[in-house]
CSV table of C-alpha atoms in Angstrom, one decimal:
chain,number,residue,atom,x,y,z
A,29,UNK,CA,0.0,0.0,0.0
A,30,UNK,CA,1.6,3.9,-0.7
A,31,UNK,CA,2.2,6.0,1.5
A,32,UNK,CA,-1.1,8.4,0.1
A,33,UNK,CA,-4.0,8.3,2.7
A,34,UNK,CA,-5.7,5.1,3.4
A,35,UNK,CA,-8.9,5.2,1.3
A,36,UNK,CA,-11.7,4.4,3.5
A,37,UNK,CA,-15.7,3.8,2.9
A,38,UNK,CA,-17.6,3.7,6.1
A,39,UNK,CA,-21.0,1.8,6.3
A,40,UNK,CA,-23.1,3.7,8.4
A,41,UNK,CA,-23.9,7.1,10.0
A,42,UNK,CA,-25.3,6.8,13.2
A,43,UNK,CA,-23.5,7.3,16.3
A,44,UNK,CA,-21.1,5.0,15.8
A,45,UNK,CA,-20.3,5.5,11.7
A,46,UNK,CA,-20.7,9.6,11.7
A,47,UNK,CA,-19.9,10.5,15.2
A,48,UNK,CA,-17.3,8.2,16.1
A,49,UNK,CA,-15.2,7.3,13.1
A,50,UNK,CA,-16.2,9.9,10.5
A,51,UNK,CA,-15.3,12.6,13.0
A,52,UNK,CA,-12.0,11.1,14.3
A,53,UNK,CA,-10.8,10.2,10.5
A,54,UNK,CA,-11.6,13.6,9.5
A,55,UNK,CA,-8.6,14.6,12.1
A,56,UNK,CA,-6.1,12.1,10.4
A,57,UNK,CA,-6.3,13.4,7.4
A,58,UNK,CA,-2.3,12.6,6.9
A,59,UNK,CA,-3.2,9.0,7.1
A,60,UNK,CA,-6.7,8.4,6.0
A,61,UNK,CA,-9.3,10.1,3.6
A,62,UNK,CA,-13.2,9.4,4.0
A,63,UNK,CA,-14.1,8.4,0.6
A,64,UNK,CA,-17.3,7.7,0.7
A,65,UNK,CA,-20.4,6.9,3.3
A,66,UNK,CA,-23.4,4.2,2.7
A,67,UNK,CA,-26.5,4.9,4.6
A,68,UNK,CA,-30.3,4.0,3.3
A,69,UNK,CA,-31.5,7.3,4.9
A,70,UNK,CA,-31.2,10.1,2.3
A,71,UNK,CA,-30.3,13.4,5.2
A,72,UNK,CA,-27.6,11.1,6.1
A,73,UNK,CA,-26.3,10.9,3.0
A,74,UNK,CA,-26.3,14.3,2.1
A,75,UNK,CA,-25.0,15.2,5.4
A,76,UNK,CA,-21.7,13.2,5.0
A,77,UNK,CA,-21.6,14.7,1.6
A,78,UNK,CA,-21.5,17.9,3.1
A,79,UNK,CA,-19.6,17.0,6.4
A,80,UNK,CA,-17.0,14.7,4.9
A,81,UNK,CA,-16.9,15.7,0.9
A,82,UNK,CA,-16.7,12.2,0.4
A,83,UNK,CA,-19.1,10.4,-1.9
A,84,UNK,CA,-22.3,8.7,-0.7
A,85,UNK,CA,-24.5,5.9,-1.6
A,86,UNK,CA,-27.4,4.3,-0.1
A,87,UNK,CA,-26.2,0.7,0.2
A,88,UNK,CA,-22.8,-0.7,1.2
A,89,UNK,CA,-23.0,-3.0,-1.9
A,90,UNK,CA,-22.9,-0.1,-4.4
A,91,UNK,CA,-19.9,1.6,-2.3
A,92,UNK,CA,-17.7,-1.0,-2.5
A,93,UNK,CA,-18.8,-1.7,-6.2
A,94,UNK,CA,-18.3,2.0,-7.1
A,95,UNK,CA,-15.1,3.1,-5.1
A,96,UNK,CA,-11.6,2.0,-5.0
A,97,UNK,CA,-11.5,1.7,-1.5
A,98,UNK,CA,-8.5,0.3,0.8
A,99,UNK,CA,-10.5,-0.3,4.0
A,100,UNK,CA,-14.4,-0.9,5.0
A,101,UNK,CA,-15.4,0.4,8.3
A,102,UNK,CA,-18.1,-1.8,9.7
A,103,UNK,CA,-20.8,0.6,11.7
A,104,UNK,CA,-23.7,-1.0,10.6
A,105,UNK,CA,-26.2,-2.6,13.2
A,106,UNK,CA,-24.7,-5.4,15.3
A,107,UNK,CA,-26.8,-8.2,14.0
A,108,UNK,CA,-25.2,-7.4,10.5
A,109,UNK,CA,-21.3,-7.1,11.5
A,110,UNK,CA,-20.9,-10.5,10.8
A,111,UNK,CA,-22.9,-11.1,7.5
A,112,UNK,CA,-21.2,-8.1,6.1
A,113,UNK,CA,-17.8,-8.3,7.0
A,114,UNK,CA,-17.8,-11.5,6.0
A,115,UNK,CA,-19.2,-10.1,2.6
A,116,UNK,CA,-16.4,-7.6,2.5
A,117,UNK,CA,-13.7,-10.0,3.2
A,118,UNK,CA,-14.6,-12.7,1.0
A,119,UNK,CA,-15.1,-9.9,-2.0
A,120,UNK,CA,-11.4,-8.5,-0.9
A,121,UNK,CA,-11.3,-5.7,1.5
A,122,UNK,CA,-9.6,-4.8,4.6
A,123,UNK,CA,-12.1,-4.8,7.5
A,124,UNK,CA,-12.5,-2.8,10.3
A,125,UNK,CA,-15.4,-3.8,12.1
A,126,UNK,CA,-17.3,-2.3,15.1
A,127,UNK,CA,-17.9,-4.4,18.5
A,128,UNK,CA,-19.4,-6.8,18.9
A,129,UNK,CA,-17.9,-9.1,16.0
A,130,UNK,CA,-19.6,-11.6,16.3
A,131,UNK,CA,-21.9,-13.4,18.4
A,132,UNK,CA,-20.4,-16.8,18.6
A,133,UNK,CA,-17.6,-18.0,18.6
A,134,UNK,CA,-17.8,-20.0,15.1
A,135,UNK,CA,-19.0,-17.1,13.4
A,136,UNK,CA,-15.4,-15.3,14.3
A,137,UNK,CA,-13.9,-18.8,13.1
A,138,UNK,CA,-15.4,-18.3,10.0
A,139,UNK,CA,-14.1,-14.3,9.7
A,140,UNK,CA,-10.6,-15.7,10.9
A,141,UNK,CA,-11.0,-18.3,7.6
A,142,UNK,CA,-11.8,-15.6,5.5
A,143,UNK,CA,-9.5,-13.1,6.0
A,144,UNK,CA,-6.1,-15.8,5.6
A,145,UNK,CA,-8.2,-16.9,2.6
A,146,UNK,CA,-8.7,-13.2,0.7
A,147,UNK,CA,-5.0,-11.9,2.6
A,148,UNK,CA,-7.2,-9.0,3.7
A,149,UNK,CA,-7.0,-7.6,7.2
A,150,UNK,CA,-9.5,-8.2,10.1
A,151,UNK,CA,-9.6,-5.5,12.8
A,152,UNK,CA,-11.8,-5.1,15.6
A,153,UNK,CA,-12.8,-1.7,17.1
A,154,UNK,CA,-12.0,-2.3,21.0
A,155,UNK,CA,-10.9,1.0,21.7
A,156,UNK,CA,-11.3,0.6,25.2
A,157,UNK,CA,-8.1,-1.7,24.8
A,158,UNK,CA,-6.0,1.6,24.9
A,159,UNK,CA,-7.6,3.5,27.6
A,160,UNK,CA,-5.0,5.4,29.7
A,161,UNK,CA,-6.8,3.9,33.3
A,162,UNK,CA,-6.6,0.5,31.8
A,163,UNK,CA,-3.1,0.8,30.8
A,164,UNK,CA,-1.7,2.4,34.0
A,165,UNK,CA,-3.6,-0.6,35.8
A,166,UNK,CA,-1.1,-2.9,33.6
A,167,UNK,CA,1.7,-1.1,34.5
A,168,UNK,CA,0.9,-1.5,38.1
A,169,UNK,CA,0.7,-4.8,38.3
A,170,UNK,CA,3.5,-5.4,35.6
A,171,UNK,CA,5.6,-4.0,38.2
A,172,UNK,CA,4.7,-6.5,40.9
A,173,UNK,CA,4.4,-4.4,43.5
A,174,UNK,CA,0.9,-5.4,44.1
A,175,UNK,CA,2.2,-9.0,44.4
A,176,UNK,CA,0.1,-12.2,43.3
A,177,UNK,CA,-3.5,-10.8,41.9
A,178,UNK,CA,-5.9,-12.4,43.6
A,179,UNK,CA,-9.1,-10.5,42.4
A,180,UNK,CA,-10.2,-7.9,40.2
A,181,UNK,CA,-13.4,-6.4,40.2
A,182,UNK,CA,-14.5,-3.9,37.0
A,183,UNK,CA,-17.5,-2.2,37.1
A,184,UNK,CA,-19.3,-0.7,34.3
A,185,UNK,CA,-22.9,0.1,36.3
A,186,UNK,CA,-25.0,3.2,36.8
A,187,UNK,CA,-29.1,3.6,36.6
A,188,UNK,CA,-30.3,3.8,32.8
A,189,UNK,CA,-34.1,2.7,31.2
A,190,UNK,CA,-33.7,1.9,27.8
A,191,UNK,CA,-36.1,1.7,24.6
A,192,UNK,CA,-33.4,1.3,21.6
A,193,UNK,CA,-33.1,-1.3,19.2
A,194,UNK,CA,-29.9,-2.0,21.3
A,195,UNK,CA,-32.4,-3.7,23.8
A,196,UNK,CA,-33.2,-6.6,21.7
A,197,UNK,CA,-32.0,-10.2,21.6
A,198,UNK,CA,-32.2,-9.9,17.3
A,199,UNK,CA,-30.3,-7.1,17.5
A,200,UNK,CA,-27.4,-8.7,19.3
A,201,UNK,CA,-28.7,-6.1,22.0
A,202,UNK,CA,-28.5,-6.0,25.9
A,203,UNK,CA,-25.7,-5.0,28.3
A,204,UNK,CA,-23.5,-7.8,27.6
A,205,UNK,CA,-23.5,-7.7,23.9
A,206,UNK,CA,-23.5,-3.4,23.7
A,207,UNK,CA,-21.5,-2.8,26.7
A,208,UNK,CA,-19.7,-5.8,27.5
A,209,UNK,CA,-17.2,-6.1,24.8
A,210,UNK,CA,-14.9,-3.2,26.7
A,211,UNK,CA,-14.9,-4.8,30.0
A,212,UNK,CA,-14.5,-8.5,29.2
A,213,UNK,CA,-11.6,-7.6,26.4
A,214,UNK,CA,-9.7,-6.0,29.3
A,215,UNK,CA,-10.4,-8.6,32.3
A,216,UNK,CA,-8.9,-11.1,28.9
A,217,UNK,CA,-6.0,-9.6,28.8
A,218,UNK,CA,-5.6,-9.1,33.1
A,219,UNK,CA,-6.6,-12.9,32.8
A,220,UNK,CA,-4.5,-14.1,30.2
A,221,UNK,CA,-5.6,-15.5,26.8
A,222,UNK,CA,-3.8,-18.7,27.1
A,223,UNK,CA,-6.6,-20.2,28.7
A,224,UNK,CA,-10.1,-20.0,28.6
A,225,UNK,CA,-11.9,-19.2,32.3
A,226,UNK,CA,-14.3,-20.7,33.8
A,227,UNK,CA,-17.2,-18.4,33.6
A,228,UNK,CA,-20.1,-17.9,36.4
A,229,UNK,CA,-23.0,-15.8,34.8
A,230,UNK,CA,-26.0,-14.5,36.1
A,231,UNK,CA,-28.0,-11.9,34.3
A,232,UNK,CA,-31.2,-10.5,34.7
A,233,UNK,CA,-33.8,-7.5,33.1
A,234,UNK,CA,-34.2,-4.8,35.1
A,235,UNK,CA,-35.0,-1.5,33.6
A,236,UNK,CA,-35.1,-2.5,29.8
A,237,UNK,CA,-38.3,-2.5,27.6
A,238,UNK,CA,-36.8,-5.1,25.3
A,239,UNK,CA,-36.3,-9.1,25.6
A,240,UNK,CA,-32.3,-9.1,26.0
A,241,UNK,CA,-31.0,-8.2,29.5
A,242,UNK,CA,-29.5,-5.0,31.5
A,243,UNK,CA,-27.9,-6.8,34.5
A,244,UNK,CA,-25.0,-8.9,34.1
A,245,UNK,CA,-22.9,-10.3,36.9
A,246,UNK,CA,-19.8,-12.1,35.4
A,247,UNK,CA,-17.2,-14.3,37.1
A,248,UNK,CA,-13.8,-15.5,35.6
A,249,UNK,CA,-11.5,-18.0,36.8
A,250,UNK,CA,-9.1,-20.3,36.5
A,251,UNK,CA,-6.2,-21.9,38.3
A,252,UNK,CA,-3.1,-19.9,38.7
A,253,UNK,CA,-5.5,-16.8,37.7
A,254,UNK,CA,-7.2,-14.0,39.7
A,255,UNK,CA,-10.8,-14.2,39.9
A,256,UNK,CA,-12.5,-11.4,37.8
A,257,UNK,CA,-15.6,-10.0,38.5
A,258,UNK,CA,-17.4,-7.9,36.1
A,259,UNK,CA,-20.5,-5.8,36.5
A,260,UNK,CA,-22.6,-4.4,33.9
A,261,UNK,CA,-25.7,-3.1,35.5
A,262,UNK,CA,-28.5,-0.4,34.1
A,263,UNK,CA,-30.3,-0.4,38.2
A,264,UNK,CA,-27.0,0.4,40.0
A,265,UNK,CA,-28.0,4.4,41.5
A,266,UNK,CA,-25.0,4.4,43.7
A,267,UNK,CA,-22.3,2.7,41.3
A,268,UNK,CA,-19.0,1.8,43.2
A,269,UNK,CA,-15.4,2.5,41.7
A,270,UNK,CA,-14.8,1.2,38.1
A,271,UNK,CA,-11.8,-1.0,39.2
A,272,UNK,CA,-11.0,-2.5,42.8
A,273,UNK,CA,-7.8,-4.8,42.3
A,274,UNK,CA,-6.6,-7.2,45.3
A,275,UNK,CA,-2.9,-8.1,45.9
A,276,UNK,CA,-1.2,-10.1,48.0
A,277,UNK,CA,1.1,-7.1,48.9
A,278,UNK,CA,-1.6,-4.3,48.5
A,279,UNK,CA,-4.1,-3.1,46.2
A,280,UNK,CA,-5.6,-0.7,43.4
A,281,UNK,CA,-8.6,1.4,43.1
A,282,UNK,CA,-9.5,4.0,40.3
A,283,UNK,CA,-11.7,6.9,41.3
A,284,UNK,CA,-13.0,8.9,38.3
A,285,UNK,CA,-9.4,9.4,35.9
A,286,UNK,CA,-7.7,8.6,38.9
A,287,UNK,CA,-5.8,5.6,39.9
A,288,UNK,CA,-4.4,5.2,43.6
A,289,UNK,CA,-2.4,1.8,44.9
A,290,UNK,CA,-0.9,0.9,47.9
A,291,UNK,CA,1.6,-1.8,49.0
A,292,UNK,CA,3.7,-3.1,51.2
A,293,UNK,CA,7.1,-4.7,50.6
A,294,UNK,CA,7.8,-8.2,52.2
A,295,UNK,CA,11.3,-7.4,52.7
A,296,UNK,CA,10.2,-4.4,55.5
A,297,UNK,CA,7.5,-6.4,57.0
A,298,UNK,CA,7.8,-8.1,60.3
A,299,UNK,CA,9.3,-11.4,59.8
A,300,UNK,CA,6.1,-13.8,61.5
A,301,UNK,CA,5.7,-17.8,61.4
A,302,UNK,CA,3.0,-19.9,62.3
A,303,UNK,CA,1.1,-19.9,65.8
A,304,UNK,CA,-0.9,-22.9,66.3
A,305,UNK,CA,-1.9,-22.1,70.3
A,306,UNK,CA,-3.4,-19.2,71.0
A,307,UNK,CA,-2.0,-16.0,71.0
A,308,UNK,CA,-1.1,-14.7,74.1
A,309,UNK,CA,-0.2,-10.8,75.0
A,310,UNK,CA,3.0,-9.6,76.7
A,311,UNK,CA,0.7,-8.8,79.8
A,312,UNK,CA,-0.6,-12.4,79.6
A,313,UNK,CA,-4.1,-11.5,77.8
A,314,UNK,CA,-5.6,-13.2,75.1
A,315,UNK,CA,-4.5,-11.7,71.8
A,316,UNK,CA,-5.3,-11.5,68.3
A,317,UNK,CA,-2.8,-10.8,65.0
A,318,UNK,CA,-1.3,-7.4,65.0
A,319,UNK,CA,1.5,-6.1,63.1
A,320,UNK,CA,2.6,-2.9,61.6
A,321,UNK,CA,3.1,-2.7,58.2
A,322,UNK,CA,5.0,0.2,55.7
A,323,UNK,CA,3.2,1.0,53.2
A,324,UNK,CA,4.3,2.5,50.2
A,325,UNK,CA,1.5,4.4,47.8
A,326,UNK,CA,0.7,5.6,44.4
A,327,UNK,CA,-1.1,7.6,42.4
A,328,UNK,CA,-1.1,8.5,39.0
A,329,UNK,CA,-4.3,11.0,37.2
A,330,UNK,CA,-5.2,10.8,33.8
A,331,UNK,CA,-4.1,14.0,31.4
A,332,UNK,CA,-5.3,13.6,27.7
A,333,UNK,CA,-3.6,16.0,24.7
A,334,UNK,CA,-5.3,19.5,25.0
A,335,UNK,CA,-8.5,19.5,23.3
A,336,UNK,CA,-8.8,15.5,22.9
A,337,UNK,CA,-11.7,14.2,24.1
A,338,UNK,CA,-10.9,10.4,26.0
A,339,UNK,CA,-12.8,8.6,23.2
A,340,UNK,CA,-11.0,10.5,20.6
A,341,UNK,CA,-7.6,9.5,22.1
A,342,UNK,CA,-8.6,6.1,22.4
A,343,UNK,CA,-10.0,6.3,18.7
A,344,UNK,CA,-7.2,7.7,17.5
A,345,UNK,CA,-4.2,5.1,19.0
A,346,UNK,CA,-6.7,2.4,17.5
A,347,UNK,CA,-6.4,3.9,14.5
A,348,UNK,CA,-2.6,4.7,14.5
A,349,UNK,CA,-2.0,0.9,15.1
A,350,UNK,CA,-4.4,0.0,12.5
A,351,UNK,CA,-2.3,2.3,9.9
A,352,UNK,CA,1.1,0.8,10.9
A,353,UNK,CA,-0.6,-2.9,9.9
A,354,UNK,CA,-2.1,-1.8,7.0
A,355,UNK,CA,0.8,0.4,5.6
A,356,UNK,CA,4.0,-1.1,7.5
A,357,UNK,CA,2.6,-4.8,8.0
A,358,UNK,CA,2.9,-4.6,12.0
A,359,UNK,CA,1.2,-7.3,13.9
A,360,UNK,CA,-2.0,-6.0,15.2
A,361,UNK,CA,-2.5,-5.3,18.6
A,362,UNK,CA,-6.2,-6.6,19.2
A,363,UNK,CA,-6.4,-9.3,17.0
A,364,UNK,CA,-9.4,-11.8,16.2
A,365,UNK,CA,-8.3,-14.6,18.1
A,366,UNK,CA,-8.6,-12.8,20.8
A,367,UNK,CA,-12.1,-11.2,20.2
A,368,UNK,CA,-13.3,-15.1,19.7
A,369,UNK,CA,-12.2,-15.8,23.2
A,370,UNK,CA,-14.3,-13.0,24.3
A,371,UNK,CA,-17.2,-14.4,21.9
A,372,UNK,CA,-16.9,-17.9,23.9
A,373,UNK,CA,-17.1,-16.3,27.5
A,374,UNK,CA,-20.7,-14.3,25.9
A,375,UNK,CA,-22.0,-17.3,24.5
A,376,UNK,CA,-21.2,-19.1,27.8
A,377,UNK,CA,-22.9,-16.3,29.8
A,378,UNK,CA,-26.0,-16.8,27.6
A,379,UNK,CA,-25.9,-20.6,27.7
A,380,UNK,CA,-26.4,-20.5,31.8
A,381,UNK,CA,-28.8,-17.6,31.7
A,382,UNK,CA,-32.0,-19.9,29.6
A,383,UNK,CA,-34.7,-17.2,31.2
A,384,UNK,CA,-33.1,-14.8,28.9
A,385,UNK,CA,-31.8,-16.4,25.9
A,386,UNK,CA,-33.8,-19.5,25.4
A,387,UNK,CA,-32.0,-22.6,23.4
């Protein structure tokens, strides 16, 4: 591929397509150029004419048909990601689809099949993946002051009725499936993706007015692995911190853009062993464990570019990586065989939750 601006043809213009990935592209202009938009609705259409100067047409079929385009951005409705990318791949294109991919795990098999069939790339738009917070917390615990993770709790709640088309099952609706992509990509990586958790689900409809649900309570775990629990509730009014991580030397909490930890190191701790009577005072009364520990703390807040917004950034370094693979041939950093290991955990959440998602 030259080094002239990507070509790009975006299907869609709802909040995702237009709002989203129109607007970000528009501000890297030096490595990609919005060649045209496909939407059915006509002010849409003109509006991305206008907005975008790009060219517009009213279905995806006719874009790719019409323009010489060197990537497809997926930002039509979630029940069609998978039917159309995999349209777009077999006919040749590069792929960048929205979340979720998929909604089984086959169906991402498939994709994978594909794109090593056509050579075209698959990417997946987890943005989330590159969140500042989310990539402090890694450093954190890279560094091992923390010690042994032993849980991790994420928490995506807060108190929300909804009424969209995102609140049905046909749709590929309902917290999990709109929301959950973010949360369970990052407890992946915290977990590891060389081995698949065992996965606890219970989910629930609370405040929705469709059939798929807006309470999701998710455990991971595994041996040698912390336990992850996730949260993704619409009928939380007092939602607790976003992340609460437990150590064997200390812990982590974020607090808005804010991330605090604390720890101790063994090396300064009291050296103990083993009491198997019971404890006994220095004046001779019963006693119970007391010790002092030093403890060391942390804290780093979240500053984004002047004037960027924290979706944009996000957008952006998603996009920046995607460039690098599709100009430079760098590996990409969110790759589908990872999405389909989030695909398995959903499908495994719906399969023990059958007075939601029936067989």
């Amino acid at each position: 591929m030259t080094s002239s601006p990507i070509r790009v043809g975006i299907i869609g213009q709802g909040r995702s397509g237009r709002d989203i990935h129109g607007k970000l592209l528009e501000q890297l202009a030096e490595q990609y150029k919005i060649a045209a938009i496909a939407d059915s609705l006509e002010d849409r259409q003109a509006r991305a004419k206008e907005e975008f100067g790009c060219n517009a047409y009213s279905t995806w079929e006719e874009m790719v048909a019409q323009e010489p385009l060197d990537l497809v951005v997926n930002a039509s409705p979630s029940h069609l990601h998978f039917p159309i990318t995999l349209e777009l791949l077999n006919r040749g294109f590069n792929v960048l689809c929205e979340k979720p991919l998929t909604k089984t795990p086959e169906e991402v098999d498939r994709l994978i099949e594909a794109s090593k069939h056509s050579g075209k790339l698959l990417a997946v738009f987890q943005q989330s993946r590159y969140h500042p917070v989310f990539q402090q917390i890694r450093k954190v615990i890279d560094s091992g002051v923390l010690g042994r993770i032993v849980q991790v709790d994420i928490s995506a709640n807060g108190f929300q009725r909804r009424w969209d088309w995102q609140t049905l099952q046909s749709n590929n609706g309902g917290n999990l499936m709109n929301t959950g992509p973010h949360p369970v990509d990052q407890a992946l990586q915290l977990f590891g993706t060389d081995l698949m958790p065992q996965i606890t689900c219970i989910m629930d409809r609370a405040n929705t007015f469709g059939d798929a649900e807006d309470y999701v309570k998710l455990l991971m775990r595994g041996p040698g692995r912390p336990t992850i629990d996730i949260e993704i509730s619409s009928c939380s009014a007092y939602p607790q911190d976003a992340w609460n991580i437990q150590g064997t030397n200390g812990g982590l909490r974020v607090k808005g853009d804010t991330v605090e930890w604390k720890y101790f190191k063994p090396e300064e701790a009291p050296e103990q062993q083993l009491v198997r009577e019971p404890l006994i005072s220095a004046s001779g009364l019963p006693a119970y464990c007391s010790e002092k520990l030093t403890w060391h703390e942390g804290e780093w807040k979240m500053e984004l570019p002047e004037g960027q917004s924290l979706f944009g950034h996000m957008t952006e370094r998603l996009y920046l990586m995607l460039h690098g693979a599709l100009t430079a041939g760098a590996p990409l950093e969110i790759t589908p065989e990872q999405v389909r290991q989030q695909m398995w955990v959903m499908e495994e959440c719906r399969r023990q939750n059958p007075h939601i998602y029936s067989a």
